[in-house]
Amino acid sequence: MAEIPEQARVVIIGGGIMGASVAYHLGRLGVSDAVLLERDRYTSGTTWHAAGLVGQLRATENLTRLCRYSLELYSQLEAETGQATGFRQPGALALATTDERFVELRRTAAIADYLGVEAEVLTPAEAQALWPQMEIDDVVGAIHLPKDGMVSPVDTTMALLAGARLAGVRTLQGVAVEELLVEGGRVTGVRTGQGDVRAESVVLAAGIWSRDFAARHGVPLPLYAAEHYYAITQPIEGISAKTPILRDPDHSAYFKEEARRLLIGLFEPVARPWAMDAGADFSFHEIPANLDHVMPLLERAYRRLPFLHDVELRQIFCGPESFTPDDNFVMGEAPTLPGLFVAAGFNSIGIQVAGGVGQALAEWIIEGEATMDLAEVDIRRFEPFHAGRPFLADRTAETLGMLYGMHWPFRQFETARGVKHSPFHQRLAERGACFGETAGWERPNFYAPPGEKAEYRYSYGRPNFFPWTGEEHLATREGVGLYDQTSYAKFLLQGPDAQAVLQRVCAGDVARPVGKVVYTQWLNVAGGIEADLTVTRTDEESFLVVTTAATRFRDFHFLKAAIGEASAILTDITSGLATLGIMGPGSRALLAQLTSADLSNEAFPFATCQEIELGYAIVRAMRITYVGELGWELYIPTEFALHVFDEIMARGEGEGLKLCGFHAMASCRLEKGYRHFGHDIGPEDTALEAGLGFAVGWEKDADFTGRSALEKQRREGLSRRLLQFQVPDPEVMLHHDEPIYRDGQRMGLTTSGGWGYTVGAAIALGYAKGEPGGLDADWVRAGEWEIEVAGRRHAATASLRPAYDPASRRVRG
Ligand SMILES: Cc1cc2nc3c(=O)[nH]c(=O)nc-3n(C[C@H](O)[C@H](O)[C@H](O)COP(=O)(O)OP(=O)(O)OC[C@H]3O[C@@H](n4cnc5c(N)ncnc54)[C@H](O)[C@@H]3O)c2cc1C
């Protein structure tokens, strides 16, 4: 029986590639007082049957950084540890059989180039020169990533474990962790059949078993297993270790060489969720293949390599892999159980990202916060409902195929929909709303005119809703638009210390009179933005916090953790308040018909809030805007919501009131240069770099997290700044992650993009970098700017100020 220690700084649960990588990196970073516990044998979960592809590119810069680091690490791991890893770099080809897919591939190649990943765009014939046996009659184009690689997942895991042990970390097999030890709401160790291990931190890297283990401790961890297939052929002449990996996403298949055989992997659009009834004894097992499911998929794959019809299959393999509701993995500290870190839900890229994730998580544990922006994979992006079994089972059928599906701009999930509805839902549906999903909410994204179907028809060019969103945008700019913003998250912080807590957390000064609305950020110690929201004093000891739907769980727990011993209570009141935004120059006149309240500038200035009568209801009206116009957000007790809506519509419909969706809001806010958390701002962007210095309470007499970092940056000058861009070419559509150039030099990627219907051009935000202190308006004006889309650079204009109403006259008018 293995001897387990009584104590360790960190305990890692799970001896798959992820646990091994965390152990390796903890050791490398000097935390040798760590122990990894594997209940069976190392790699016995999902790792042993992975195909072993190690691609370098992901959809975003930071995830690509994790993959590139993994590749680099695996390339030298054998030399470092003496344990073979099977690492090699035959390169990879990805094919497009439609024009839109080719646009997508060329967009990917542009990002790759910007990120320093070698990528070349090829004609079908050039691609065939690299893979002579393939059929190219339907191929439109391809990209080639000559440095993409592969490893043996088992050997690589063993090498990581060997490296961990070399650094003094203990790794033990045959030790199942039965439960976590929890004291005072914090993890203090683990219980095993061989005794307890006390620890400061515990890492849950238990693969598909992580969800149920976490659930037993009250931690929602949304992942669910799906059947994941590949087939292996007999040896084939002409296939060798040099044969590049071949990806044919339009046929949901990839091909990779394995001992002169071909492994044919599948990413089918509709997958089979797996019941997860394997229990603990599933080690080194496989799921019996469902031939009715897999054979037609293989037939489709053979379209690319017709000779495979004559090649015998040696094996059809099916193993479980975990998938998450948004197809991104899950890492970080559980907000409901401090001290518990997770690394799970890898959506079939666990080998590819393990190196980077292991390093990032080890740093996170040591530093106490993430050392890079990992918001898109942070466990806090999910709410508890995401971890429900019926939700996950339905969503998992869709997520497996997403890896090879089209990554359309505005793509919406088709499964597990209809989770949360605002009270207005039915009314909006009757008026042509097309809903999109955010954090489970069905939100009106645009309205189809009578006679048109309220549905998405995606495109990398102008989508079907382009003109309808344009009308909504212009109604907001010239008349009055009505937005259903019920999905916004709302919290109430109350108590004698409520102000003191918020003064510590907010960069802005919230010690303001009752009714004042403060737009503010919550920062980390480096001055990076952790949240972007408004705080309104509603009473001497009571504050209303309003933030985005997508960050509800994250922001709630951020603030809750900050309360500590202070005397304040935080309550999530999202469900109690429906929200309507009445936005546009006509909003005052329309509202005036419905309320006796004085809405003049003097009586109701910008960034203030009052309770007003509206019809038979009393609502909280907040004069604030995310579209850059005169307007009010109405926070309505839910039971009054329909009454208020009907009143507004009855008065407004004859006066040009238009229902508007979130796409119109996005277009308006881009023109106005309003930032969006998760796109334009995040933990790696300081408030100053983001151009939000105006929202910082420099003079306030309370210290706040991030203050000294901001003050230092203010003294030294910025070497990075958020700019607004316009591309005059009317054919160009910007979305995000398009490379930005100044005088031919790479600057960064756009952080968000869209169409500005008032300025009449594609518009984007993005960071530029340069000499500290040198990035002023003259420098911006002096540059020749370009934005690259799908391999073509387009002339752009850049500005520190927004294109639309830079002095905010309309907002304050
Ligand atoms: C068919 C297929 C092909 C794939 N191909 C690729 C590919 O080409 N490239 C790629 O990047 N990814 C691929 N993947 C995905 C990859 O295999 C996984 O993402 C990765 O192996 C996950 O590793 P892990 O360490 O998180 O989980 P696992 O390997 O499952 O490890 C978890 C470990 O935790 C242990 N454990 C569970 N509970 C406990 C407990 N209570 N106490 C102690 N130990 C416990 C388990 O025994 C297990 O060993 C593929 C997956 C499949 C199914």
mmCIF file with all atom_site columns, N, CA, C and O in Angstrom, residues 316-353:
data_model
loop_
_atom_site.group_PDB
_atom_site.id
_atom_site.type_symbol
_atom_site.label_atom_id
_atom_site.label_alt_id
_atom_site.label_comp_id
_atom_site.label_asym_id
_atom_site.label_entity_id
_atom_site.label_seq_id
_atom_site.pdbx_PDB_ins_code
_atom_site.Cartn_x
_atom_site.Cartn_y
_atom_site.Cartn_z
_atom_site.occupancy
_atom_site.B_iso_or_equiv
_atom_site.pdbx_formal_charge
_atom_site.auth_seq_id
_atom_site.auth_comp_id
_atom_site.auth_asym_id
_atom_site.auth_atom_id
_atom_site.pdbx_PDB_model_num
ATOM 1   N N  . ILE A 1 316 ? -12.398 -0.019 -34.238 1.00 0.00 ? 316 ILE A N  1
ATOM 2   C CA . ILE A 1 316 ? -13.210 1.189  -34.087 1.00 0.00 ? 316 ILE A CA 1
ATOM 3   C C  . ILE A 1 316 ? -13.279 1.446  -32.595 1.00 0.00 ? 316 ILE A C  1
ATOM 4   O O  . ILE A 1 316 ? -13.729 0.594  -31.831 1.00 0.00 ? 316 ILE A O  1
ATOM 5   N N  . PHE A 1 317 ? -12.793 2.602  -32.209 1.00 0.00 ? 317 PHE A N  1
ATOM 6   C CA . PHE A 1 317 ? -12.647 2.875  -30.780 1.00 0.00 ? 317 PHE A CA 1
ATOM 7   C C  . PHE A 1 317 ? -13.628 3.964  -30.341 1.00 0.00 ? 317 PHE A C  1
ATOM 8   O O  . PHE A 1 317 ? -13.842 4.947  -31.045 1.00 0.00 ? 317 PHE A O  1
ATOM 9   N N  . CYS A 1 318 ? -14.189 3.769  -29.158 1.00 0.00 ? 318 CYS A N  1
ATOM 10  C CA . CYS A 1 318 ? -15.021 4.817  -28.570 1.00 0.00 ? 318 CYS A CA 1
ATOM 11  C C  . CYS A 1 318 ? -14.642 4.985  -27.103 1.00 0.00 ? 318 CYS A C  1
ATOM 12  O O  . CYS A 1 318 ? -14.636 4.016  -26.340 1.00 0.00 ? 318 CYS A O  1
ATOM 13  N N  . GLY A 1 319 ? -14.298 6.187  -26.738 1.00 0.00 ? 319 GLY A N  1
ATOM 14  C CA . GLY A 1 319 ? -13.953 6.467  -25.337 1.00 0.00 ? 319 GLY A CA 1
ATOM 15  C C  . GLY A 1 319 ? -14.700 7.698  -24.866 1.00 0.00 ? 319 GLY A C  1
ATOM 16  O O  . GLY A 1 319 ? -15.131 8.519  -25.679 1.00 0.00 ? 319 GLY A O  1
ATOM 17  N N  . PRO A 1 320 ? -14.858 7.852  -23.555 1.00 0.00 ? 320 PRO A N  1
ATOM 18  C CA . PRO A 1 320 ? -15.562 9.043  -23.062 1.00 0.00 ? 320 PRO A CA 1
ATOM 19  C C  . PRO A 1 320 ? -14.621 10.233 -22.929 1.00 0.00 ? 320 PRO A C  1
ATOM 20  O O  . PRO A 1 320 ? -13.482 10.088 -22.493 1.00 0.00 ? 320 PRO A O  1
ATOM 21  N N  . GLU A 1 321 ? -15.111 11.395 -23.311 1.00 0.00 ? 321 GLU A N  1
ATOM 22  C CA . GLU A 1 321 ? -14.372 12.635 -23.082 1.00 0.00 ? 321 GLU A CA 1
ATOM 23  C C  . GLU A 1 321 ? -15.369 13.660 -22.564 1.00 0.00 ? 321 GLU A C  1
ATOM 24  O O  . GLU A 1 321 ? -16.542 13.635 -22.937 1.00 0.00 ? 321 GLU A O  1
ATOM 25  N N  . SER A 1 322 ? -14.915 14.565 -21.714 1.00 0.00 ? 322 SER A N  1
ATOM 26  C CA . SER A 1 322 ? -15.870 15.511 -21.139 1.00 0.00 ? 322 SER A CA 1
ATOM 27  C C  . SER A 1 322 ? -15.987 16.782 -21.961 1.00 0.00 ? 322 SER A C  1
ATOM 28  O O  . SER A 1 322 ? -14.995 17.305 -22.477 1.00 0.00 ? 322 SER A O  1
ATOM 29  N N  . PHE A 1 323 ? -17.219 17.246 -22.062 1.00 0.00 ? 323 PHE A N  1
ATOM 30  C CA . PHE A 1 323 ? -17.526 18.474 -22.805 1.00 0.00 ? 323 PHE A CA 1
ATOM 31  C C  . PHE A 1 323 ? -18.276 19.437 -21.893 1.00 0.00 ? 323 PHE A C  1
ATOM 32  O O  . PHE A 1 323 ? -18.950 19.018 -20.951 1.00 0.00 ? 323 PHE A O  1
ATOM 33  N N  . THR A 1 324 ? -18.128 20.713 -22.180 1.00 0.00 ? 324 THR A N  1
ATOM 34  C CA . THR A 1 324 ? -18.707 21.745 -21.320 1.00 0.00 ? 324 THR A CA 1
ATOM 35  C C  . THR A 1 324 ? -19.763 22.542 -22.107 1.00 0.00 ? 324 THR A C  1
ATOM 36  O O  . THR A 1 324 ? -19.799 22.468 -23.344 1.00 0.00 ? 324 THR A O  1
ATOM 37  N N  . PRO A 1 325 ? -20.588 23.329 -21.427 1.00 0.00 ? 325 PRO A N  1
ATOM 38  C CA . PRO A 1 325 ? -21.686 24.000 -22.137 1.00 0.00 ? 325 PRO A CA 1
ATOM 39  C C  . PRO A 1 325 ? -21.248 24.974 -23.224 1.00 0.00 ? 325 PRO A C  1
ATOM 40  O O  . PRO A 1 325 ? -22.014 25.264 -24.132 1.00 0.00 ? 325 PRO A O  1
ATOM 41  N N  . ASP A 1 326 ? -20.031 25.536 -23.120 1.00 0.00 ? 326 ASP A N  1
ATOM 42  C CA . ASP A 1 326 ? -19.609 26.488 -24.154 1.00 0.00 ? 326 ASP A CA 1
ATOM 43  C C  . ASP A 1 326 ? -18.383 26.005 -24.927 1.00 0.00 ? 326 ASP A C  1
ATOM 44  O O  . ASP A 1 326 ? -17.757 26.785 -25.644 1.00 0.00 ? 326 ASP A O  1
ATOM 45  N N  . ASP A 1 327 ? -18.033 24.724 -24.762 1.00 0.00 ? 327 ASP A N  1
ATOM 46  C CA . ASP A 1 327 ? -16.926 24.139 -25.514 1.00 0.00 ? 327 ASP A CA 1
ATOM 47  C C  . ASP A 1 327 ? -15.558 24.676 -25.094 1.00 0.00 ? 327 ASP A C  1
ATOM 48  O O  . ASP A 1 327 ? -14.577 24.494 -25.814 1.00 0.00 ? 327 ASP A O  1
ATOM 49  N N  . ASN A 1 328 ? -15.502 25.357 -23.967 1.00 0.00 ? 328 ASN A N  1
ATOM 50  C CA . ASN A 1 328 ? -14.219 25.775 -23.414 1.00 0.00 ? 328 ASN A CA 1
ATOM 51  C C  . ASN A 1 328 ? -14.001 25.040 -22.102 1.00 0.00 ? 328 ASN A C  1
ATOM 52  O O  . ASN A 1 328 ? -14.959 24.743 -21.399 1.00 0.00 ? 328 ASN A O  1
ATOM 53  N N  . PHE A 1 329 ? -12.740 24.792 -21.756 1.00 0.00 ? 329 PHE A N  1
ATOM 54  C CA . PHE A 1 329 ? -12.505 24.006 -20.544 1.00 0.00 ? 329 PHE A CA 1
ATOM 55  C C  . PHE A 1 329 ? -12.727 24.850 -19.290 1.00 0.00 ? 329 PHE A C  1
ATOM 56  O O  . PHE A 1 329 ? -13.076 26.043 -19.369 1.00 0.00 ? 329 PHE A O  1
ATOM 57  N N  . VAL A 1 330 ? -12.537 24.213 -18.136 1.00 0.00 ? 330 VAL A N  1
ATOM 58  C CA . VAL A 1 330 ? -12.875 24.846 -16.865 1.00 0.00 ? 330 VAL A CA 1
ATOM 59  C C  . VAL A 1 330 ? -11.662 24.798 -15.943 1.00 0.00 ? 330 VAL A C  1
ATOM 60  O O  . VAL A 1 330 ? -11.163 23.716 -15.621 1.00 0.00 ? 330 VAL A O  1
ATOM 61  N N  . MET A 1 331 ? -11.210 25.963 -15.524 1.00 0.00 ? 331 MET A N  1
ATOM 62  C CA . MET A 1 331 ? -10.089 25.972 -14.577 1.00 0.00 ? 331 MET A CA 1
ATOM 63  C C  . MET A 1 331 ? -10.245 27.130 -13.592 1.00 0.00 ? 331 MET A C  1
ATOM 64  O O  . MET A 1 331 ? -11.066 28.025 -13.778 1.00 0.00 ? 331 MET A O  1
ATOM 65  N N  . GLY A 1 332 ? -9.475  27.066 -12.531 1.00 0.00 ? 332 GLY A N  1
ATOM 66  C CA . GLY A 1 332 ? -9.490  28.149 -11.557 1.00 0.00 ? 332 GLY A CA 1
ATOM 67  C C  . GLY A 1 332 ? -10.038 27.709 -10.214 1.00 0.00 ? 332 GLY A C  1
ATOM 68  O O  . GLY A 1 332 ? -10.360 26.534 -10.004 1.00 0.00 ? 332 GLY A O  1
ATOM 69  N N  . GLU A 1 333 ? -10.123 28.677 -9.314  1.00 0.00 ? 333 GLU A N  1
ATOM 70  C CA . GLU A 1 333 ? -10.559 28.384 -7.950  1.00 0.00 ? 333 GLU A CA 1
ATOM 71  C C  . GLU A 1 333 ? -12.092 28.445 -7.884  1.00 0.00 ? 333 GLU A C  1
ATOM 72  O O  . GLU A 1 333 ? -12.703 29.401 -8.364  1.00 0.00 ? 333 GLU A O  1
ATOM 73  N N  . ALA A 1 334 ? -12.676 27.415 -7.254  1.00 0.00 ? 334 ALA A N  1
ATOM 74  C CA . ALA A 1 334 ? -14.139 27.377 -7.160  1.00 0.00 ? 334 ALA A CA 1
ATOM 75  C C  . ALA A 1 334 ? -14.609 28.527 -6.275  1.00 0.00 ? 334 ALA A C  1
ATOM 76  O O  . ALA A 1 334 ? -14.188 28.619 -5.121  1.00 0.00 ? 334 ALA A O  1
ATOM 77  N N  . PRO A 1 335 ? -15.494 29.383 -6.773  1.00 0.00 ? 335 PRO A N  1
ATOM 78  C CA . PRO A 1 335 ? -15.891 30.548 -5.984  1.00 0.00 ? 335 PRO A CA 1
ATOM 79  C C  . PRO A 1 335 ? -16.645 30.173 -4.717  1.00 0.00 ? 335 PRO A C  1
ATOM 80  O O  . PRO A 1 335 ? -16.633 30.912 -3.747  1.00 0.00 ? 335 PRO A O  1
ATOM 81  N N  . THR A 1 336 ? -17.295 29.000 -4.728  1.00 0.00 ? 336 THR A N  1
ATOM 82  C CA . THR A 1 336 ? -18.079 28.617 -3.550  1.00 0.00 ? 336 THR A CA 1
ATOM 83  C C  . THR A 1 336 ? -17.268 27.776 -2.565  1.00 0.00 ? 336 THR A C  1
ATOM 84  O O  . THR A 1 336 ? -17.776 27.424 -1.510  1.00 0.00 ? 336 THR A O  1
ATOM 85  N N  . LEU A 1 337 ? -16.034 27.442 -2.921  1.00 0.00 ? 337 LEU A N  1
ATOM 86  C CA . LEU A 1 337 ? -15.220 26.641 -1.994  1.00 0.00 ? 337 LEU A CA 1
ATOM 87  C C  . LEU A 1 337 ? -13.739 27.027 -2.139  1.00 0.00 ? 337 LEU A C  1
ATOM 88  O O  . LEU A 1 337 ? -12.972 26.362 -2.834  1.00 0.00 ? 337 LEU A O  1
ATOM 89  N N  . PRO A 1 338 ? -13.340 28.118 -1.474  1.00 0.00 ? 338 PRO A N  1
ATOM 90  C CA . PRO A 1 338 ? -11.952 28.569 -1.596  1.00 0.00 ? 338 PRO A CA 1
ATOM 91  C C  . PRO A 1 338 ? -10.967 27.447 -1.269  1.00 0.00 ? 338 PRO A C  1
ATOM 92  O O  . PRO A 1 338 ? -11.224 26.629 -0.389  1.00 0.00 ? 338 PRO A O  1
ATOM 93  N N  . GLY A 1 339 ? -9.878  27.433 -2.005  1.00 0.00 ? 339 GLY A N  1
ATOM 94  C CA . GLY A 1 339 ? -8.857  26.403 -1.802  1.00 0.00 ? 339 GLY A CA 1
ATOM 95  C C  . GLY A 1 339 ? -9.008  25.238 -2.753  1.00 0.00 ? 339 GLY A C  1
ATOM 96  O O  . GLY A 1 339 ? -8.082  24.454 -2.934  1.00 0.00 ? 339 GLY A O  1
ATOM 97  N N  . LEU A 1 340 ? -10.194 25.108 -3.387  1.00 0.00 ? 340 LEU A N  1
ATOM 98  C CA . LEU A 1 340 ? -10.380 24.037 -4.371  1.00 0.00 ? 340 LEU A CA 1
ATOM 99  C C  . LEU A 1 340 ? -10.167 24.609 -5.767  1.00 0.00 ? 340 LEU A C  1
ATOM 100 O O  . LEU A 1 340 ? -10.918 25.481 -6.216  1.00 0.00 ? 340 LEU A O  1
ATOM 101 N N  . PHE A 1 341 ? -9.152  24.112 -6.447  1.00 0.00 ? 341 PHE A N  1
ATOM 102 C CA . PHE A 1 341 ? -8.868  24.514 -7.828  1.00 0.00 ? 341 PHE A CA 1
ATOM 103 C C  . PHE A 1 341 ? -9.296  23.373 -8.749  1.00 0.00 ? 341 PHE A C  1
ATOM 104 O O  . PHE A 1 341 ? -9.154  22.208 -8.379  1.00 0.00 ? 341 PHE A O  1
ATOM 105 N N  . VAL A 1 342 ? -9.783  23.728 -9.923  1.00 0.00 ? 342 VAL A N  1
ATOM 106 C CA . VAL A 1 342 ? -10.194 22.674 -10.851 1.00 0.00 ? 342 VAL A CA 1
ATOM 107 C C  . VAL A 1 342 ? -9.467  22.830 -12.184 1.00 0.00 ? 342 VAL A C  1
ATOM 108 O O  . VAL A 1 342 ? -9.056  23.933 -12.570 1.00 0.00 ? 342 VAL A O  1
ATOM 109 N N  . ALA A 1 343 ? -9.298  21.705 -12.848 1.00 0.00 ? 343 ALA A N  1
ATOM 110 C CA . ALA A 1 343 ? -8.780  21.679 -14.227 1.00 0.00 ? 343 ALA A CA 1
ATOM 111 C C  . ALA A 1 343 ? -9.470  20.492 -14.880 1.00 0.00 ? 343 ALA A C  1
ATOM 112 O O  . ALA A 1 343 ? -9.042  19.349 -14.718 1.00 0.00 ? 343 ALA A O  1
ATOM 113 N N  . ALA A 1 344 ? -10.555 20.757 -15.581 1.00 0.00 ? 344 ALA A N  1
ATOM 114 C CA . ALA A 1 344 ? -11.359 19.650 -16.114 1.00 0.00 ? 344 ALA A CA 1
ATOM 115 C C  . ALA A 1 344 ? -12.187 20.136 -17.298 1.00 0.00 ? 344 ALA A C  1
ATOM 116 O O  . ALA A 1 344 ? -12.209 21.316 -17.613 1.00 0.00 ? 344 ALA A O  1
ATOM 117 N N  . GLY A 1 345 ? -12.860 19.171 -17.945 1.00 0.00 ? 345 GLY A N  1
ATOM 118 C CA . GLY A 1 345 ? -13.774 19.520 -19.042 1.00 0.00 ? 345 GLY A CA 1
ATOM 119 C C  . GLY A 1 345 ? -13.036 19.963 -20.284 1.00 0.00 ? 345 GLY A C  1
ATOM 120 O O  . GLY A 1 345 ? -13.232 21.073 -20.771 1.00 0.00 ? 345 GLY A O  1
ATOM 121 N N  . PHE A 1 346 ? -12.219 19.079 -20.854 1.00 0.00 ? 346 PHE A N  1
ATOM 122 C CA . PHE A 1 346 ? -11.270 19.555 -21.872 1.00 0.00 ? 346 PHE A CA 1
ATOM 123 C C  . PHE A 1 346 ? -11.733 19.446 -23.325 1.00 0.00 ? 346 PHE A C  1
ATOM 124 O O  . PHE A 1 346 ? -10.968 19.745 -24.244 1.00 0.00 ? 346 PHE A O  1
ATOM 125 N N  . ASN A 1 347 ? -12.963 19.028 -23.565 1.00 0.00 ? 347 ASN A N  1
ATOM 126 C CA . ASN A 1 347 ? -13.530 19.135 -24.919 1.00 0.00 ? 347 ASN A CA 1
ATOM 127 C C  . ASN A 1 347 ? -12.595 18.627 -26.012 1.00 0.00 ? 347 ASN A C  1
ATOM 128 O O  . ASN A 1 347 ? -12.426 19.258 -27.050 1.00 0.00 ? 347 ASN A O  1
ATOM 129 N N  . SER A 1 348 ? -11.926 17.538 -25.708 1.00 0.00 ? 348 SER A N  1
ATOM 130 C CA . SER A 1 348 ? -11.066 16.871 -26.689 1.00 0.00 ? 348 SER A CA 1
ATOM 131 C C  . SER A 1 348 ? -9.792  17.638 -27.069 1.00 0.00 ? 348 SER A C  1
ATOM 132 O O  . SER A 1 348 ? -9.207  17.376 -28.118 1.00 0.00 ? 348 SER A O  1
ATOM 133 N N  . ILE A 1 349 ? -9.377  18.572 -26.224 1.00 0.00 ? 349 ILE A N  1
ATOM 134 C CA . ILE A 1 349 ? -8.075  19.200 -26.486 1.00 0.00 ? 349 ILE A CA 1
ATOM 135 C C  . ILE A 1 349 ? -7.173  19.139 -25.246 1.00 0.00 ? 349 ILE A C  1
ATOM 136 O O  . ILE A 1 349 ? -6.253  19.923 -25.090 1.00 0.00 ? 349 ILE A O  1
ATOM 137 N N  . GLY A 1 350 ? -7.477  18.173 -24.371 1.00 0.00 ? 350 GLY A N  1
ATOM 138 C CA . GLY A 1 350 ? -6.746  18.103 -23.102 1.00 0.00 ? 350 GLY A CA 1
ATOM 139 C C  . GLY A 1 350 ? -5.252  17.879 -23.262 1.00 0.00 ? 350 GLY A C  1
ATOM 140 O O  . GLY A 1 350 ? -4.446  18.388 -22.468 1.00 0.00 ? 350 GLY A O  1
ATOM 141 N N  . ILE A 1 351 ? -4.859  17.133 -24.277 1.00 0.00 ? 351 ILE A N  1
ATOM 142 C CA . ILE A 1 351 ? -3.426  16.872 -24.468 1.00 0.00 ? 351 ILE A CA 1
ATOM 143 C C  . ILE A 1 351 ? -2.770  18.165 -24.977 1.00 0.00 ? 351 ILE A C  1
ATOM 144 O O  . ILE A 1 351 ? -1.718  18.596 -24.492 1.00 0.00 ? 351 ILE A O  1
ATOM 145 N N  . GLN A 1 352 ? -3.450  18.770 -25.931 1.00 0.00 ? 352 GLN A N  1
ATOM 146 C CA . GLN A 1 352 ? -2.942  19.985 -26.581 1.00 0.00 ? 352 GLN A CA 1
ATOM 147 C C  . GLN A 1 352 ? -2.731  21.134 -25.593 1.00 0.00 ? 352 GLN A C  1
ATOM 148 O O  . GLN A 1 352 ? -1.793  21.909 -25.727 1.00 0.00 ? 352 GLN A O  1
ATOM 149 N N  . VAL A 1 353 ? -3.595  21.246 -24.600 1.00 0.00 ? 353 VAL A N  1
ATOM 150 C CA . VAL A 1 353 ? -3.480  22.397 -23.687 1.00 0.00 ? 353 VAL A CA 1
ATOM 151 C C  . VAL A 1 353 ? -2.862  22.046 -22.338 1.00 0.00 ? 353 VAL A C  1
ATOM 152 O O  . VAL A 1 353 ? -2.616  22.947 -21.524 1.00 0.00 ? 353 VAL A O  1
#
